[in-house]
Short mmCIF file of N, CA and C in Angstrom, two decimals:
data_model
loop_
_atom_site.label_atom_id
_atom_site.label_comp_id
_atom_site.label_asym_id
_atom_site.label_seq_id
_atom_site.Cartn_x
_atom_site.Cartn_y
_atom_site.Cartn_z
N MET A 1 52.83 129.80 90.00
CA MET A 1 53.93 129.10 90.64
C MET A 1 53.51 127.65 90.87
N GLN A 2 54.49 126.78 90.79
CA GLN A 2 54.27 125.35 90.91
C GLN A 2 55.13 124.82 92.05
N PHE A 3 54.53 123.99 92.93
CA PHE A 3 55.27 123.43 94.05
C PHE A 3 56.41 122.56 93.52
N GLU A 4 57.62 122.72 94.13
CA GLU A 4 58.77 121.93 93.71
C GLU A 4 59.23 120.96 94.79
N CYS A 5 59.45 121.42 96.04
CA CYS A 5 59.93 120.52 97.08
C CYS A 5 59.83 121.20 98.45
N HIS A 6 60.15 120.43 99.50
CA HIS A 6 60.28 120.94 100.86
C HIS A 6 61.76 121.07 101.17
N LEU A 7 62.11 122.10 101.93
CA LEU A 7 63.48 122.29 102.39
C LEU A 7 63.46 122.44 103.90
N PHE A 8 64.53 122.05 104.56
CA PHE A 8 64.61 122.17 106.01
C PHE A 8 65.76 123.10 106.38
N GLU A 9 65.53 123.94 107.39
CA GLU A 9 66.51 124.84 107.94
C GLU A 9 66.63 124.58 109.43
N ALA A 10 67.73 124.94 110.03
CA ALA A 10 67.96 124.65 111.45
C ALA A 10 66.91 125.30 112.35
N ASP A 11 66.56 126.56 112.09
CA ASP A 11 65.65 127.28 112.99
C ASP A 11 64.19 127.26 112.53
N VAL A 12 63.89 126.71 111.36
CA VAL A 12 62.53 126.66 110.83
C VAL A 12 62.25 125.21 110.43
N PRO A 13 61.10 124.67 110.81
CA PRO A 13 60.85 123.26 110.52
C PRO A 13 60.81 122.92 109.03
N ILE A 14 60.34 123.85 108.20
CA ILE A 14 60.20 123.52 106.78
C ILE A 14 60.09 124.79 105.93
N LEU A 15 60.61 124.74 104.73
CA LEU A 15 60.41 125.79 103.72
C LEU A 15 59.80 125.13 102.50
N PHE A 16 58.92 125.82 101.82
CA PHE A 16 58.30 125.31 100.61
C PHE A 16 58.92 126.01 99.41
N ALA A 17 59.39 125.26 98.44
CA ALA A 17 60.01 125.83 97.24
C ALA A 17 59.02 125.77 96.09
N PHE A 18 58.88 126.90 95.39
CA PHE A 18 58.00 126.99 94.24
C PHE A 18 58.79 127.48 93.04
N LYS A 19 58.41 127.03 91.85
CA LYS A 19 59.07 127.46 90.62
C LYS A 19 58.02 127.86 89.59
N CYS A 20 58.45 128.61 88.60
CA CYS A 20 57.58 128.99 87.49
C CYS A 20 57.48 127.79 86.54
N PRO A 21 56.28 127.41 86.10
CA PRO A 21 56.16 126.29 85.17
C PRO A 21 56.84 126.54 83.83
N ASN A 22 57.12 127.81 83.51
CA ASN A 22 57.80 128.15 82.26
C ASN A 22 59.31 128.26 82.41
N GLY A 23 59.83 127.96 83.61
CA GLY A 23 61.28 127.97 83.84
C GLY A 23 61.87 129.32 84.16
N HIS A 24 61.04 130.34 84.42
CA HIS A 24 61.56 131.67 84.76
C HIS A 24 62.11 131.69 86.18
N LEU A 25 63.14 132.47 86.38
CA LEU A 25 63.72 132.64 87.70
C LEU A 25 63.30 133.99 88.26
N PRO A 26 63.33 134.22 89.53
CA PRO A 26 63.85 133.36 90.59
C PRO A 26 62.78 132.42 91.11
N LYS A 27 63.22 131.35 91.74
CA LYS A 27 62.31 130.46 92.44
C LYS A 27 61.94 131.13 93.76
N LYS A 28 60.85 130.71 94.36
CA LYS A 28 60.38 131.30 95.62
C LYS A 28 60.51 130.29 96.75
N LEU A 29 61.00 130.75 97.90
CA LEU A 29 61.03 129.95 99.12
C LEU A 29 60.07 130.60 100.11
N ILE A 30 59.11 129.81 100.61
CA ILE A 30 58.06 130.34 101.47
C ILE A 30 58.10 129.63 102.82
N TYR A 31 58.07 130.43 103.91
CA TYR A 31 58.00 129.88 105.26
C TYR A 31 56.58 129.36 105.53
N PRO A 32 56.40 128.51 106.55
CA PRO A 32 55.07 128.00 106.88
C PRO A 32 54.05 129.09 107.22
N ASP A 33 54.51 130.25 107.71
CA ASP A 33 53.58 131.34 108.04
C ASP A 33 53.36 132.28 106.85
N SER A 34 53.72 131.86 105.65
CA SER A 34 53.50 132.55 104.36
C SER A 34 54.48 133.68 104.06
N ARG A 35 55.50 133.89 104.91
CA ARG A 35 56.52 134.88 104.58
C ARG A 35 57.45 134.31 103.53
N GLU A 36 57.95 135.19 102.65
CA GLU A 36 58.90 134.76 101.62
C GLU A 36 60.33 134.89 102.16
N LYS A 37 61.16 133.88 101.91
CA LYS A 37 62.57 133.96 102.31
C LYS A 37 63.30 134.77 101.26
N ILE A 38 63.96 135.82 101.69
CA ILE A 38 64.71 136.68 100.79
C ILE A 38 66.17 136.21 100.81
N ILE A 39 66.67 135.83 99.64
CA ILE A 39 68.06 135.40 99.52
C ILE A 39 68.87 136.60 99.05
N PRO A 40 69.86 137.03 99.85
CA PRO A 40 70.62 138.22 99.47
C PRO A 40 71.42 137.99 98.18
N LYS A 41 71.56 139.06 97.39
CA LYS A 41 72.35 138.99 96.16
C LYS A 41 73.82 138.87 96.51
N GLN A 42 74.54 138.09 95.71
CA GLN A 42 75.97 137.95 95.92
C GLN A 42 76.68 139.19 95.38
N LEU A 43 77.61 139.72 96.17
CA LEU A 43 78.38 140.89 95.75
C LEU A 43 79.85 140.50 95.63
N CYS A 44 80.53 141.14 94.67
CA CYS A 44 81.95 140.90 94.44
C CYS A 44 82.76 141.46 95.61
N ASP A 45 83.69 140.67 96.13
CA ASP A 45 84.53 141.11 97.24
C ASP A 45 85.46 142.26 96.84
N GLU A 46 85.84 142.32 95.57
CA GLU A 46 86.79 143.35 95.12
C GLU A 46 86.12 144.67 94.77
N CYS A 47 85.04 144.62 93.97
CA CYS A 47 84.44 145.88 93.50
C CYS A 47 83.09 146.21 94.13
N GLY A 48 82.44 145.23 94.78
CA GLY A 48 81.17 145.49 95.45
C GLY A 48 79.94 145.40 94.56
N TYR A 49 80.11 145.15 93.27
CA TYR A 49 78.96 145.02 92.37
C TYR A 49 78.37 143.62 92.44
N GLU A 50 77.13 143.50 91.95
CA GLU A 50 76.45 142.22 91.97
C GLU A 50 77.13 141.20 91.05
N ILE A 51 77.22 139.97 91.51
CA ILE A 51 77.83 138.90 90.73
C ILE A 51 76.77 138.28 89.83
N ASN A 52 77.10 138.15 88.55
CA ASN A 52 76.20 137.51 87.58
C ASN A 52 76.56 136.03 87.48
N ARG A 53 75.55 135.19 87.31
CA ARG A 53 75.76 133.75 87.22
C ARG A 53 75.17 133.25 85.91
N ASN A 54 75.95 132.45 85.19
CA ASN A 54 75.50 131.84 83.94
C ASN A 54 75.76 130.35 84.03
N SER A 55 74.72 129.53 83.84
CA SER A 55 74.87 128.07 83.94
C SER A 55 74.55 127.42 82.61
N GLN A 56 75.32 126.40 82.28
CA GLN A 56 75.08 125.61 81.07
C GLN A 56 75.14 124.14 81.45
N ARG A 57 74.21 123.36 80.90
CA ARG A 57 74.17 121.93 81.17
C ARG A 57 74.44 121.18 79.87
N LYS A 58 75.41 120.28 79.91
CA LYS A 58 75.70 119.38 78.79
C LYS A 58 75.62 117.97 79.33
N LYS A 59 74.57 117.28 78.94
CA LYS A 59 74.26 115.93 79.46
C LYS A 59 74.18 115.99 80.97
N SER A 60 75.06 115.32 81.68
CA SER A 60 74.98 115.30 83.15
C SER A 60 75.96 116.25 83.82
N ILE A 61 76.59 117.15 83.04
CA ILE A 61 77.56 118.10 83.59
C ILE A 61 76.98 119.50 83.59
N LEU A 62 76.98 120.13 84.77
CA LEU A 62 76.50 121.50 84.91
C LEU A 62 77.70 122.39 85.16
N THR A 63 77.89 123.41 84.30
CA THR A 63 78.99 124.35 84.43
C THR A 63 78.42 125.72 84.73
N THR A 64 78.88 126.33 85.84
CA THR A 64 78.40 127.65 86.23
C THR A 64 79.58 128.62 86.22
N THR A 65 79.37 129.78 85.57
CA THR A 65 80.40 130.82 85.48
C THR A 65 79.89 132.05 86.24
N TYR A 66 80.73 132.58 87.14
CA TYR A 66 80.39 133.77 87.92
C TYR A 66 81.25 134.93 87.42
N THR A 67 80.60 136.08 87.14
CA THR A 67 81.31 137.28 86.72
C THR A 67 80.71 138.49 87.43
N CYS A 68 81.50 139.57 87.52
CA CYS A 68 80.97 140.80 88.11
C CYS A 68 81.09 141.94 87.12
#
């Protein structure tokens, strides 16, 4: 994992973001006490299944499509 940036949250002074140098997901968010922040999966409001996300970048435009 490679350090990417610092993030701030209201109740925690800082989070450290790490990414894979090969571009693999997911990225990791780590609290100062070394706990990992777990980001809940998005679920579809209609069917309850996990929402899939697909992103494409063309020059400076990022298009994200969500499907369930």
